[in-house]
mmCIF file of C-alpha atoms in Angstrom:
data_model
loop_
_atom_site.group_PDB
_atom_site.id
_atom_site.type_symbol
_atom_site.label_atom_id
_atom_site.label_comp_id
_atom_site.label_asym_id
_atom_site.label_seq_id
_atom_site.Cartn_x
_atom_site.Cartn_y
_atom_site.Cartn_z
ATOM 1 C CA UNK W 1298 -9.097 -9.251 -54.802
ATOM 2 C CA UNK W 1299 -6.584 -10.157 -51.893
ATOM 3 C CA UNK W 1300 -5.523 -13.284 -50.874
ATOM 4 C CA UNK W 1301 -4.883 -13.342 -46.771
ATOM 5 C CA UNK W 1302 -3.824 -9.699 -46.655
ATOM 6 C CA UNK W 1303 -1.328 -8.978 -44.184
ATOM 7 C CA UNK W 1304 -0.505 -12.442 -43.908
ATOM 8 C CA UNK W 1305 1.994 -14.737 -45.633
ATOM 9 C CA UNK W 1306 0.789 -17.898 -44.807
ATOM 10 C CA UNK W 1307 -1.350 -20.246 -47.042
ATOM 11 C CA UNK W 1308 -2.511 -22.676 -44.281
ATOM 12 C CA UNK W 1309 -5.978 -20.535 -43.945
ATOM 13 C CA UNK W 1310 -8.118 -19.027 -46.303
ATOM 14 C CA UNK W 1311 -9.429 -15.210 -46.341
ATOM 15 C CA UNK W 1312 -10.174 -13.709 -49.462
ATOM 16 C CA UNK W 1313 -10.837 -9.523 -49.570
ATOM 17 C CA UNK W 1314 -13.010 -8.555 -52.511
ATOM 18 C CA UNK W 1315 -13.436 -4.975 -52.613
ATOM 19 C CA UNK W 1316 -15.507 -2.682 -55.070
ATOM 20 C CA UNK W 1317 -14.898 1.159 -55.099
ATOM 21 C CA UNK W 1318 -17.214 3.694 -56.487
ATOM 22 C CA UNK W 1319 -16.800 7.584 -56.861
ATOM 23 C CA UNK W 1320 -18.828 7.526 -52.697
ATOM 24 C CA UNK W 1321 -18.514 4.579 -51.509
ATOM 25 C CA UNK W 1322 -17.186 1.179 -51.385
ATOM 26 C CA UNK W 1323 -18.437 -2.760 -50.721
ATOM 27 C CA UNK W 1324 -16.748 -5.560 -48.975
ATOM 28 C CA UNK W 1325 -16.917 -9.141 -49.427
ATOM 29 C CA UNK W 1326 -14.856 -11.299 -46.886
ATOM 30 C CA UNK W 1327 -14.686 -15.097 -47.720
ATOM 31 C CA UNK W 1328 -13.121 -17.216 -45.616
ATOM 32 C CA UNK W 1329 -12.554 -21.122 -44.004
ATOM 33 C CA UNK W 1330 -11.345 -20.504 -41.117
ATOM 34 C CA UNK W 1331 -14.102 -22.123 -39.228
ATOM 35 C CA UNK W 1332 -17.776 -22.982 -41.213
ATOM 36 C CA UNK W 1333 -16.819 -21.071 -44.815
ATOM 37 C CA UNK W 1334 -18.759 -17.613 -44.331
ATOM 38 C CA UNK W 1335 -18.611 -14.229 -46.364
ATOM 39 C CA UNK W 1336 -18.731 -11.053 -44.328
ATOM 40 C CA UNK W 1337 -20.147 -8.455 -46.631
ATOM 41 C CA UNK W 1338 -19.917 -4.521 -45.493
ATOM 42 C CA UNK W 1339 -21.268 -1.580 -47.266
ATOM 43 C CA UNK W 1340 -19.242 1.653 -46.753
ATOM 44 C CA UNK W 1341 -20.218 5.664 -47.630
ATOM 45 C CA UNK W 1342 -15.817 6.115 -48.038
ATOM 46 C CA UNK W 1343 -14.182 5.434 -51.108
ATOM 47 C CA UNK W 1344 -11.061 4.754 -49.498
ATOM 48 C CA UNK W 1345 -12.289 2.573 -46.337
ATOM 49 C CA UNK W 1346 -10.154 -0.335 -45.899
ATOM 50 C CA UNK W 1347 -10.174 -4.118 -44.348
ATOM 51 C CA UNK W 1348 -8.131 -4.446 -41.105
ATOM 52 C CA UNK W 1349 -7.347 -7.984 -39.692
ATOM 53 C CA UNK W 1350 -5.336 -8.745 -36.223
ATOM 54 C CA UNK W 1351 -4.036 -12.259 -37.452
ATOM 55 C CA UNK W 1352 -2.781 -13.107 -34.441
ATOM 56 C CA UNK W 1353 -6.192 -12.423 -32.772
ATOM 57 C CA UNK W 1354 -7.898 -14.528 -35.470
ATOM 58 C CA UNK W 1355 -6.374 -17.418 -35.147
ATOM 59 C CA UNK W 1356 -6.657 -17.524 -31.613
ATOM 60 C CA UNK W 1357 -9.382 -19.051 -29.462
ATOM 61 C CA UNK W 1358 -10.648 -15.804 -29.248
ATOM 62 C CA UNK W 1359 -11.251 -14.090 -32.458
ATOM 63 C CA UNK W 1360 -13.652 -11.345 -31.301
ATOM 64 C CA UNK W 1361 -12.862 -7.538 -32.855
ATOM 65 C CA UNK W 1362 -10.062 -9.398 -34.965
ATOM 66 C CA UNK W 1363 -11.734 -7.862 -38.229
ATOM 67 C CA UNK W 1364 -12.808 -4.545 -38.371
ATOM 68 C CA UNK W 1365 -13.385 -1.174 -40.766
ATOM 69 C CA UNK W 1366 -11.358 1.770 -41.071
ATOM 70 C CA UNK W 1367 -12.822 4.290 -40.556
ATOM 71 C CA UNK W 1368 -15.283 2.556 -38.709
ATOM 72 C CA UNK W 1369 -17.396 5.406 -38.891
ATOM 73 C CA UNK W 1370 -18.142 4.491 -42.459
ATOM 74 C CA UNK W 1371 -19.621 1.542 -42.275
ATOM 75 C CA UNK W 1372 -23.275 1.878 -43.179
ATOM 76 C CA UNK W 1373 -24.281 -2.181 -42.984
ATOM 77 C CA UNK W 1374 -22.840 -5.052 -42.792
ATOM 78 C CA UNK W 1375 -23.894 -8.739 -42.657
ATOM 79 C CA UNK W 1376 -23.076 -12.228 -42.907
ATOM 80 C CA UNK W 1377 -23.835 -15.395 -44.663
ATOM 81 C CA UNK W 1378 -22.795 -19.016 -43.014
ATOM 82 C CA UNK W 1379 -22.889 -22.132 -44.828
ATOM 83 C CA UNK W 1380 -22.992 -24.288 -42.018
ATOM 84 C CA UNK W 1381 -23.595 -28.176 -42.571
ATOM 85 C CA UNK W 1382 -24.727 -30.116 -45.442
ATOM 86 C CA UNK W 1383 -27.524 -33.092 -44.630
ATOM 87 C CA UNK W 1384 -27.985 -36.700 -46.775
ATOM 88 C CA UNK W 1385 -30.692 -38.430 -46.208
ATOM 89 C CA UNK W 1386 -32.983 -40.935 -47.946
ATOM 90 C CA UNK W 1387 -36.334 -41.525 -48.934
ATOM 91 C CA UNK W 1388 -36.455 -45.164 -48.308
ATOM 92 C CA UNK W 1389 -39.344 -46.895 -48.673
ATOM 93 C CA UNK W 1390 -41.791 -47.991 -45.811
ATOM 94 C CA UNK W 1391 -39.123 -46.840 -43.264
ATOM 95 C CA UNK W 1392 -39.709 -43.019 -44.747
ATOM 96 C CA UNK W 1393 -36.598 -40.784 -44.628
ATOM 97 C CA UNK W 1394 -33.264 -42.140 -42.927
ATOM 98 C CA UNK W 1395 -30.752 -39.575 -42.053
ATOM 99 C CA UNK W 1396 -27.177 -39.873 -42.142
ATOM 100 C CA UNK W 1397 -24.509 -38.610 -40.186
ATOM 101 C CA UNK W 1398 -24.415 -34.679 -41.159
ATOM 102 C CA UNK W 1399 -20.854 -33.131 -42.834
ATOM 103 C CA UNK W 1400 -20.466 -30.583 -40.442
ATOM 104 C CA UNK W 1401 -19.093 -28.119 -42.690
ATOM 105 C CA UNK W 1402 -16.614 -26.718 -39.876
ATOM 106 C CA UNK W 1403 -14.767 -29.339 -39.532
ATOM 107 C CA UNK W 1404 -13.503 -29.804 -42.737
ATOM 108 C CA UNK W 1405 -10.420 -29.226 -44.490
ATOM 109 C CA UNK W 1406 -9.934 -27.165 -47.363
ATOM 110 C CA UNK W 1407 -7.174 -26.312 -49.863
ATOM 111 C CA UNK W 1408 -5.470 -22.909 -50.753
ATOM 112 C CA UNK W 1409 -7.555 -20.475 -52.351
ATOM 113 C CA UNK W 1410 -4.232 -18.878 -53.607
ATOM 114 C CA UNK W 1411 -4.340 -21.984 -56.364
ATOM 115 C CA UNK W 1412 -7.663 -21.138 -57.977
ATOM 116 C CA UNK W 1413 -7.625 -17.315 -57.326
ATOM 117 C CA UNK W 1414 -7.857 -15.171 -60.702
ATOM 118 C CA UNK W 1415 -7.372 -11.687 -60.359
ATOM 119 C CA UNK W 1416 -8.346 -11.082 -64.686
ATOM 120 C CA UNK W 1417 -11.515 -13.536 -64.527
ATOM 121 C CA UNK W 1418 -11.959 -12.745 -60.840
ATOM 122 C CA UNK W 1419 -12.840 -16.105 -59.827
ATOM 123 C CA UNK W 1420 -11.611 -18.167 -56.933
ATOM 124 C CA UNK W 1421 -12.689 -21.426 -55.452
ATOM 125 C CA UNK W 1422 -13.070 -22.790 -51.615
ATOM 126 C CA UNK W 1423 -12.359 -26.603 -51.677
ATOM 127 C CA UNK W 1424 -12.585 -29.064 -49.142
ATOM 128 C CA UNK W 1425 -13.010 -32.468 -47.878
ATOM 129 C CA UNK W 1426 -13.638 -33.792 -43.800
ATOM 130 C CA UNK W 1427 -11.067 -33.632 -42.171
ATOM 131 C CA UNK W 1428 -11.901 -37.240 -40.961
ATOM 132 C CA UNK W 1429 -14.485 -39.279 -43.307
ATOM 133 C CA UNK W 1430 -15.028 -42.814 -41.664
ATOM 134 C CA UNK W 1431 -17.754 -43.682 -44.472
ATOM 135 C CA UNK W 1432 -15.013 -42.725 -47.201
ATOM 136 C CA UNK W 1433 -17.652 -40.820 -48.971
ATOM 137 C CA UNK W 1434 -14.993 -38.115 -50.134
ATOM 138 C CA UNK W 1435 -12.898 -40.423 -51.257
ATOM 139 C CA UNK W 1436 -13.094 -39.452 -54.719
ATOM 140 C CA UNK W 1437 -15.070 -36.523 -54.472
ATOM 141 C CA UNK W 1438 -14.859 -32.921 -52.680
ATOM 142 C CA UNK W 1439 -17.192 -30.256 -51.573
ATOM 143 C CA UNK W 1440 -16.320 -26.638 -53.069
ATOM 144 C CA UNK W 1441 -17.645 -22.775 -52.684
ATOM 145 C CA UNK W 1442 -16.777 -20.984 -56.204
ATOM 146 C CA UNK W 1443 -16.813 -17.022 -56.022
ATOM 147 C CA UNK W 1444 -17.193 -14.556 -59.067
ATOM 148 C CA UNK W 1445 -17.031 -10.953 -58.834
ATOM 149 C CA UNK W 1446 -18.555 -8.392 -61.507
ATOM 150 C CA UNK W 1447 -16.715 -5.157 -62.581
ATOM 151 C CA UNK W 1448 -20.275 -4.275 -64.713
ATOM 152 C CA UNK W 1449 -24.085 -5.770 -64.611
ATOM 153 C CA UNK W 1450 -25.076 -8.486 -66.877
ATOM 154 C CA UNK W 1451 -26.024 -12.158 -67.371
ATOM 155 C CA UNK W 1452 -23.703 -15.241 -66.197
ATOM 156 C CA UNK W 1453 -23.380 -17.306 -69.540
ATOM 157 C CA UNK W 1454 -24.131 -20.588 -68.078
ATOM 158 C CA UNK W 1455 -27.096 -22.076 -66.325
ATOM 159 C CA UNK W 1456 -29.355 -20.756 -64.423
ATOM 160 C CA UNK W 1457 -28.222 -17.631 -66.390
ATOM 161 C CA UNK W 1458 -28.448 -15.455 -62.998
ATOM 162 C CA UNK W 1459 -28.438 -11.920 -63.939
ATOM 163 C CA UNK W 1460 -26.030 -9.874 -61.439
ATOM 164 C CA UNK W 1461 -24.735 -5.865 -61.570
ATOM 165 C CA UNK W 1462 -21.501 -4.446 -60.961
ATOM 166 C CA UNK W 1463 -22.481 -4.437 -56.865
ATOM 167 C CA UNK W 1464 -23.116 -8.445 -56.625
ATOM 168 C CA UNK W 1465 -20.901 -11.723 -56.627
ATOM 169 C CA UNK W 1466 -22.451 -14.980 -57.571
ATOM 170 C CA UNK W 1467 -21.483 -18.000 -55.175
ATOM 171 C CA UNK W 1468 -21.699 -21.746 -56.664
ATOM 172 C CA UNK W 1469 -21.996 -24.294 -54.227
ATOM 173 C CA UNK W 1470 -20.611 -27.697 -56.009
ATOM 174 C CA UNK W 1471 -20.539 -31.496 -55.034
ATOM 175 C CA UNK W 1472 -18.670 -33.271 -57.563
ATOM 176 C CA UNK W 1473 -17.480 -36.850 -56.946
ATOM 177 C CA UNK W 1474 -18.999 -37.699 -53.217
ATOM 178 C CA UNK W 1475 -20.510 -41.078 -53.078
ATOM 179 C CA UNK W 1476 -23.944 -40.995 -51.653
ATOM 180 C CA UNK W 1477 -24.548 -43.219 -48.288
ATOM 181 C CA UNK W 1478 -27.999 -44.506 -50.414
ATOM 182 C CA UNK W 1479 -29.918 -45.673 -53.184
ATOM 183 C CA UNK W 1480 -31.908 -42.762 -53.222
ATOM 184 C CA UNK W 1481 -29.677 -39.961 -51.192
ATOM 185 C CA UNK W 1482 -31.082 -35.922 -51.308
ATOM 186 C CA UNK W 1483 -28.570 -33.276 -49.954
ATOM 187 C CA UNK W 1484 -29.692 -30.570 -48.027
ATOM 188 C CA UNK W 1485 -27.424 -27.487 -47.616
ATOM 189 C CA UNK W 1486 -27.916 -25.418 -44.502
ATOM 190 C CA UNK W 1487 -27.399 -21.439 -44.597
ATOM 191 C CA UNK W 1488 -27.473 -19.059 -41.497
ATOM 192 C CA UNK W 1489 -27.714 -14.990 -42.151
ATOM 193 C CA UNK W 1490 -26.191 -12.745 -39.712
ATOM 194 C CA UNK W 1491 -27.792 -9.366 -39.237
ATOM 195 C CA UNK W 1492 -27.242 -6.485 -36.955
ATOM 196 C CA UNK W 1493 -29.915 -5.212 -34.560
ATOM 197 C CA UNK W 1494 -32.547 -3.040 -36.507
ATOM 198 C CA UNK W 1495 -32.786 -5.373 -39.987
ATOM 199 C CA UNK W 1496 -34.346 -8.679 -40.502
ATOM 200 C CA UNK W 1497 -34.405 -11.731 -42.961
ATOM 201 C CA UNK W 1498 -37.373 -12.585 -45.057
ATOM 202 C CA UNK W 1499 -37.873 -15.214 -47.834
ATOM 203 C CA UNK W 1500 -39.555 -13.979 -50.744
ATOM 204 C CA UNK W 1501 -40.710 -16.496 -54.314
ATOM 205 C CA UNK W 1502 -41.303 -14.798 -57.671
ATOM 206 C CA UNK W 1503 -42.866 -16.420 -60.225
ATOM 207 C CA UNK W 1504 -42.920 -15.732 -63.948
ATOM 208 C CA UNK W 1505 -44.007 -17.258 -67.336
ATOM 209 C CA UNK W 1506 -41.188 -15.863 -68.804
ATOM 210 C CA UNK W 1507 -38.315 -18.468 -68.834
ATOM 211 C CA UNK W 1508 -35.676 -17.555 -71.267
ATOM 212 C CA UNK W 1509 -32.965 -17.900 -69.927
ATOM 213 C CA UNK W 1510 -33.492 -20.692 -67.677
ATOM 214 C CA UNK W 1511 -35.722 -23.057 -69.660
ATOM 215 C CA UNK W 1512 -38.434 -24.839 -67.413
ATOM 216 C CA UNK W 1513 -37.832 -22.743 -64.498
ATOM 217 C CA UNK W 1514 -40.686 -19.896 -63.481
ATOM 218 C CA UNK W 1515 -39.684 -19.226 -59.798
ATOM 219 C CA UNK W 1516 -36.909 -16.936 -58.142
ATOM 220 C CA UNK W 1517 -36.128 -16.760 -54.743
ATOM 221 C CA UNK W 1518 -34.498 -14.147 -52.971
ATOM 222 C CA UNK W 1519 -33.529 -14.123 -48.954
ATOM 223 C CA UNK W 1520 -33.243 -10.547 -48.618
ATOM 224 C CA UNK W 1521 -32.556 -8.270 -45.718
ATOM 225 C CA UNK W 1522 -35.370 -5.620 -44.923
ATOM 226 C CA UNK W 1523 -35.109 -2.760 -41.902
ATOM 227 C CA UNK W 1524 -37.795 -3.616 -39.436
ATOM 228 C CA UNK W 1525 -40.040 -0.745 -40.385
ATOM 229 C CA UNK W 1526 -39.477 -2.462 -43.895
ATOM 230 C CA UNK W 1527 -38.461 0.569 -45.419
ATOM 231 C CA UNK W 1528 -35.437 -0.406 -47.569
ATOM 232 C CA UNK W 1529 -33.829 -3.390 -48.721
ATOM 233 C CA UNK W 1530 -30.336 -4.031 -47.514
ATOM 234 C CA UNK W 1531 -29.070 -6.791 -48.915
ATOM 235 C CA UNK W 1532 -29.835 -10.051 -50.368
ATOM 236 C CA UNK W 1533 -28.959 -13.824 -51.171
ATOM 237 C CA UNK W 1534 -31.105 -14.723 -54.687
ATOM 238 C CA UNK W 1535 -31.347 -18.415 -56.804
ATOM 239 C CA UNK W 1536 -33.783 -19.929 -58.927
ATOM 240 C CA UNK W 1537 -35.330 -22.563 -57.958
ATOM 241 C CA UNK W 1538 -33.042 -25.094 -59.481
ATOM 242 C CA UNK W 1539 -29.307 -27.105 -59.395
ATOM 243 C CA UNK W 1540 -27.880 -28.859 -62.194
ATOM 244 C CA UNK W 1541 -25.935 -32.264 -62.590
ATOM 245 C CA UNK W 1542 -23.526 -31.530 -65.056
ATOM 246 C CA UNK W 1543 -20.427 -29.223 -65.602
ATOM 247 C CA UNK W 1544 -21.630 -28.098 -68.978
ATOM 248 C CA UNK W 1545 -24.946 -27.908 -67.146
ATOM 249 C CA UNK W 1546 -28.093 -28.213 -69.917
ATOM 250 C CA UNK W 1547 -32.046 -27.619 -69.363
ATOM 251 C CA UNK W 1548 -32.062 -32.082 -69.045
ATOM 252 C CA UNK W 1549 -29.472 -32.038 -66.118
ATOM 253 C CA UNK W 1550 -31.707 -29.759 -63.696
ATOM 254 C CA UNK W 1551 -32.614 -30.814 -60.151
ATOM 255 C CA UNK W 1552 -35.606 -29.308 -58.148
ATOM 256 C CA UNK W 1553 -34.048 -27.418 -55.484
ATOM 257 C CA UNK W 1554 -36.540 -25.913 -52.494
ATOM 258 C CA UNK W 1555 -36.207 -24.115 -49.733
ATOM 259 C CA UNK W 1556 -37.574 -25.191 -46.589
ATOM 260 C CA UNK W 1557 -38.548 -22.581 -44.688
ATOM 261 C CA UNK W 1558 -36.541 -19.413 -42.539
ATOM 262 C CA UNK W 1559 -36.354 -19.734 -38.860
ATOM 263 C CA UNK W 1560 -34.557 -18.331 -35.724
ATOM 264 C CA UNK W 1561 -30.947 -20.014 -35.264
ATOM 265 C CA UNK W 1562 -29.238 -17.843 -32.560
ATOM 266 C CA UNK W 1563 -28.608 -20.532 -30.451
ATOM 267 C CA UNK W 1564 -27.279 -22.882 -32.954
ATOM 268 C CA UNK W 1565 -24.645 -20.568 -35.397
ATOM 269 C CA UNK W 1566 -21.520 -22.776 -35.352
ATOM 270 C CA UNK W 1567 -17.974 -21.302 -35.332
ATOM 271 C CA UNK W 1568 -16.992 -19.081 -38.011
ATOM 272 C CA UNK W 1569 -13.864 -17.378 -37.544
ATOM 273 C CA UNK W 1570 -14.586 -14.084 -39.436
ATOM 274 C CA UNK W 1571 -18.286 -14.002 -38.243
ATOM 275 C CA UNK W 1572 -16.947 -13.756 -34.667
ATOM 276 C CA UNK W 1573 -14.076 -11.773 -35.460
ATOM 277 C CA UNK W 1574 -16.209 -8.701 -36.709
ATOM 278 C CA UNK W 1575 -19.559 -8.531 -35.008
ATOM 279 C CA UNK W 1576 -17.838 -9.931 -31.311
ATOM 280 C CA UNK W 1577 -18.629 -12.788 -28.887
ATOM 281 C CA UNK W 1578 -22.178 -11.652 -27.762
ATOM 282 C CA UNK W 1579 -23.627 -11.890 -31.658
ATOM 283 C CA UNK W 1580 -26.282 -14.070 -30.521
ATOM 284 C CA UNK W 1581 -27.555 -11.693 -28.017
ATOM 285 C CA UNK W 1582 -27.086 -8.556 -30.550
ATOM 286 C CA UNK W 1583 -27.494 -9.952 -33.713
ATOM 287 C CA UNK W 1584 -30.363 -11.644 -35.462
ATOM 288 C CA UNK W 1585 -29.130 -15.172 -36.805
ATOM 289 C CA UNK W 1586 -31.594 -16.608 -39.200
ATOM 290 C CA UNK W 1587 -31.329 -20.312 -41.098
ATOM 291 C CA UNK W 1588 -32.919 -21.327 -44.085
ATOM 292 C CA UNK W 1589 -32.439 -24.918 -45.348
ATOM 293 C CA UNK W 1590 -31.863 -25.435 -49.403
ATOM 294 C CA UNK W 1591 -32.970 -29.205 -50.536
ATOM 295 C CA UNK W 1592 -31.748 -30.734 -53.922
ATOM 296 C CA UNK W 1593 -33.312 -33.412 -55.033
ATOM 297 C CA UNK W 1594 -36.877 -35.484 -55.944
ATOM 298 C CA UNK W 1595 -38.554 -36.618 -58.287
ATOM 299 C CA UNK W 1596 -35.212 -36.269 -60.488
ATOM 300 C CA UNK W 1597 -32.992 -37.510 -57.903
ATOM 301 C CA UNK W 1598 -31.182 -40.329 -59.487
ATOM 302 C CA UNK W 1599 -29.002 -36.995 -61.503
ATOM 303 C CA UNK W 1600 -26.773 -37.219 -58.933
ATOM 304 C CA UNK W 1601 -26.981 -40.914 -58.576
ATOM 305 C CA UNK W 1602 -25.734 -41.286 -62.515
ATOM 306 C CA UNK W 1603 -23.470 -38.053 -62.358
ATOM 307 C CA UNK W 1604 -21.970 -37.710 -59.178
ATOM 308 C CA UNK W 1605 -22.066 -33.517 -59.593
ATOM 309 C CA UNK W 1606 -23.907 -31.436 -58.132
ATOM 310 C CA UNK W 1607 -24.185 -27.357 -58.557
ATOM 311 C CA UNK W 1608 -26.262 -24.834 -57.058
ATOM 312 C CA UNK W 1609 -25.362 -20.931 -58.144
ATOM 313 C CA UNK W 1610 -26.972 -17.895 -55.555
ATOM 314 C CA UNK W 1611 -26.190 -14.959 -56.343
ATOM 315 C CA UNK W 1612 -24.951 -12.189 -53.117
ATOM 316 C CA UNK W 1613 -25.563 -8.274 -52.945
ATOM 317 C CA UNK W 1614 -26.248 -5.200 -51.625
ATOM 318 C CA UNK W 1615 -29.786 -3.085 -52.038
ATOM 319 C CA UNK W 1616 -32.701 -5.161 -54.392
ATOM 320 C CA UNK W 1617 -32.046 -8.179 -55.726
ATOM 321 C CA UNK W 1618 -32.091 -7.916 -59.681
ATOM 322 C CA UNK W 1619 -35.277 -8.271 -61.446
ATOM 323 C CA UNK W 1620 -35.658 -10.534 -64.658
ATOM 324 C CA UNK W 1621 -37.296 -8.493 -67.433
ATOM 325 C CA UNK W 1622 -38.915 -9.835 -71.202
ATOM 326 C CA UNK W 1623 -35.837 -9.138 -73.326
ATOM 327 C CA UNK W 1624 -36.719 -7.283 -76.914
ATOM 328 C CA UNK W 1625 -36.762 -10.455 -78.612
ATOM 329 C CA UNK W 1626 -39.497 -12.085 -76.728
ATOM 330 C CA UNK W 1627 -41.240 -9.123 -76.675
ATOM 331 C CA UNK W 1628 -40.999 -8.225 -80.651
ATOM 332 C CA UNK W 1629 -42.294 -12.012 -81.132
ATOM 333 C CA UNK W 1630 -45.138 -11.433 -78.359
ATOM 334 C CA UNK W 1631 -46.121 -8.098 -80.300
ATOM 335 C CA UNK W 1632 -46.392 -10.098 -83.193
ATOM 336 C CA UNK W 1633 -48.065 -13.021 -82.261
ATOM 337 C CA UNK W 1634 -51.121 -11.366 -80.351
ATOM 338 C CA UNK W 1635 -50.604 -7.724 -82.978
ATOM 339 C CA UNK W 1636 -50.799 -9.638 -85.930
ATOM 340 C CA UNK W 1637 -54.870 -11.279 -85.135
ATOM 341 C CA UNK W 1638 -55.999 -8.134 -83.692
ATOM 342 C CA UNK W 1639 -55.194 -6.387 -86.900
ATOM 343 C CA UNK W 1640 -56.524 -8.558 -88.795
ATOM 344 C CA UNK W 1641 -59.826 -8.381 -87.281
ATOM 345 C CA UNK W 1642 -59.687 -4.378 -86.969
ATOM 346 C CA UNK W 1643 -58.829 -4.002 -91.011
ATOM 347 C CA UNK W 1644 -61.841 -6.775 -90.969
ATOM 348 C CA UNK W 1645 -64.057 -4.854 -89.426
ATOM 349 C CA UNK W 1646 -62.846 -1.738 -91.574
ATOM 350 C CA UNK W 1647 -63.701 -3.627 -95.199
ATOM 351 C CA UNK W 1648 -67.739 -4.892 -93.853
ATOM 352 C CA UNK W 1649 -68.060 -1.305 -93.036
ATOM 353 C CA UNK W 1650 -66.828 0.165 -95.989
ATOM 354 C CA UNK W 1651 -68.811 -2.639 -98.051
ATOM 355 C CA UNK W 1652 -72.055 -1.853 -96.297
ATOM 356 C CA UNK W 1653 -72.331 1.890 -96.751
ATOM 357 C CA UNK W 1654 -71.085 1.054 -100.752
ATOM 358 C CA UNK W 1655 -74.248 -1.209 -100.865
ATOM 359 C CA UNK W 1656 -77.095 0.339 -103.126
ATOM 360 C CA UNK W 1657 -80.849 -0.710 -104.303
ATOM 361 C CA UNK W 1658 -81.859 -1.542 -108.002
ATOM 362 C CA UNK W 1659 -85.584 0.169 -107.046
ATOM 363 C CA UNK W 1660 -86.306 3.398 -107.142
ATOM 364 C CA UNK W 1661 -87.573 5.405 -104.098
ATOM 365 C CA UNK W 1662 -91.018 5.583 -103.980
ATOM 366 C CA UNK W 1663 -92.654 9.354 -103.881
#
């Protein structure tokens, strides 16, 4: 993990994850400069490296700031935006009322260089508007916490997302931000990035098997599939739930939904890196896709009583992981639906054996 490489100022935030195998290597690019983004690139060289033209970054004009070497490496690459977050209210007869959005751009955000851990790999994007009329941040700040994985396995706290050695989990968090209503949902917005020849589809998964995140049967995974649909390049996964608690228990979950993937070239706001490595003319040669993620309902007074708010996704390259029945719940399944079936089989085994034991007190007749 490096913090602004190349650069030895702390006023702006880029943070260079990079994973290396024995033929290739992955990049993950988070940054603020702009709307908070993560560039993610997939490389066939073990030694391929991040360059970055500060100068050009910061600048007005930040296209072919960020690039690969060797370029020739780079076998996909894509981007994820997290663009604006929405409040509105479900007030009663006047239906929903919409307040002004937190453009998600605009804000301000602190040194990543004070939360970055190199031995937990962990770091954390925080930030507040840079102006806030309503005084809803206050008290309260909007953060982006990142998590890299040296080997696969299960996150120990809710939802218990299970990620491998190629993924990094992102946790979107609202803790402290007075809501603008009685009954206030927030609605994060998230634009994809893809290069011409791959496209963004939405996919649910639903399973009765919820171990490890008690009350929840659905998955979702935003995952990016070549046209011909071929192979899957890379994906954005949750479950279908946020929690409103820091120790977050099966009690403090929130319904989250998604609300539906559409086209968004026209409407990707500025993001620094985003620009910086795919050019100026992205909407014209890149697909930009946007995909709305709700919090809230029937539960929604959580966030009313807590003030906290956290939503985990988890980011990667190839298939999103796939849940299985651990060998507990499948030892206790064996049992429970074993244990009648023998008992009916060894059943059947004694009436059989009974019946051709049976004999007659008369004798056969001649």
């Amino acid at each position: 993990m490096q913090y602004n490489p190349g650069w030895n100022g702390s006023s702006v935030n880029l943070l260079h994850v990079r994973a290396a195998g024995p033929r290739d290597c992955l990049h993950y690019v988070w940054s603020s400069i702009g709307a908070p983004a993560v560039l993610m690139v997939a490389t066939e060289s073990p030694g391929s490296a991040l360059r970055v033209n500060w100068t050009r970054l910061l600048s007005a004009t930040p296209a072919g700031a960020l690039w690969i070497d060797p370029p020739g490496s780079v076998v996909y690459s894509t981007a994820v935006v997290f663009t604006k977050v929405f409040e509105f209210s479900e007030a009663k007869p006047l239906g929903e009322l919409f307040y002004p959005t937190y453009d998600l751009s605009e804000f301000s955000w602190d040194s990543v260089n004070h939360t970055l851990n190199h031995t937990a790999l962990t770091a954390e994007l925080r930030g507040v508007p840079a102006t806030d009329p309503g005084g809803g941040f206050s008290n309260g700040s909007l953060a982006f916490r990142v998590t890299a994985y040296e080997a696969g396995g299960r996150d120990g706290r809710l939802p218990s997302l299970l990620h491998t050695a190629d993924s990094s989990q992102l946790e979107f968090v609202l803790a402290g931000v007075a809501p603008r209503g009685n009954s206030s949902r927030f609605v994060l917005e998230v634009a994809t990035v893809e290069e011409a020849g791959a496209v963004r589809r939405l996919r649910s998964a639903r399973s009765i098997d919820d171990e490890y995140t008690p009350t929840i049967f659905e998955v979702l995974s935003l995952v990016a599939e070549s046209q011909n649909g071929s192979s899957t390049l890379g994906f954005l996964q949750w479950k279908a739930t946020a929690y409103g608690s820091r120790s977050p228990r099966r009690e403090d979950g929130i319904r989250c939904q998604a609300q539906g993937l559409r086209a968004a070239n026209g409407s990707l706001p500025v993001s620094s890196i985003v620009q910086a490595y795919f050019g100026d003319g992205l909407g014209s040669t890149c697909t930009v896709s946007a995909l709305n993620v709700s919090f809230g309902g029937e539960e929604g007074r959580v966030y009313q009583e807590k003030r906290y708010l956290s939503w985990s996704a988890l980011l990667g390259f190839g298939q999103p992981p796939r849940d299985t029945f651990s060998p507990l719940v499948i030892s206790i399944t064996a049992v429970a639906l074993g244990t009648p079936l023998a008992m009916l089989l060894l059943g059947s085994c004694l009436l059989l054996l009974a019946r051709r034991r049976s004999y007659s007190e008369y004798e056969p007749i001649n």
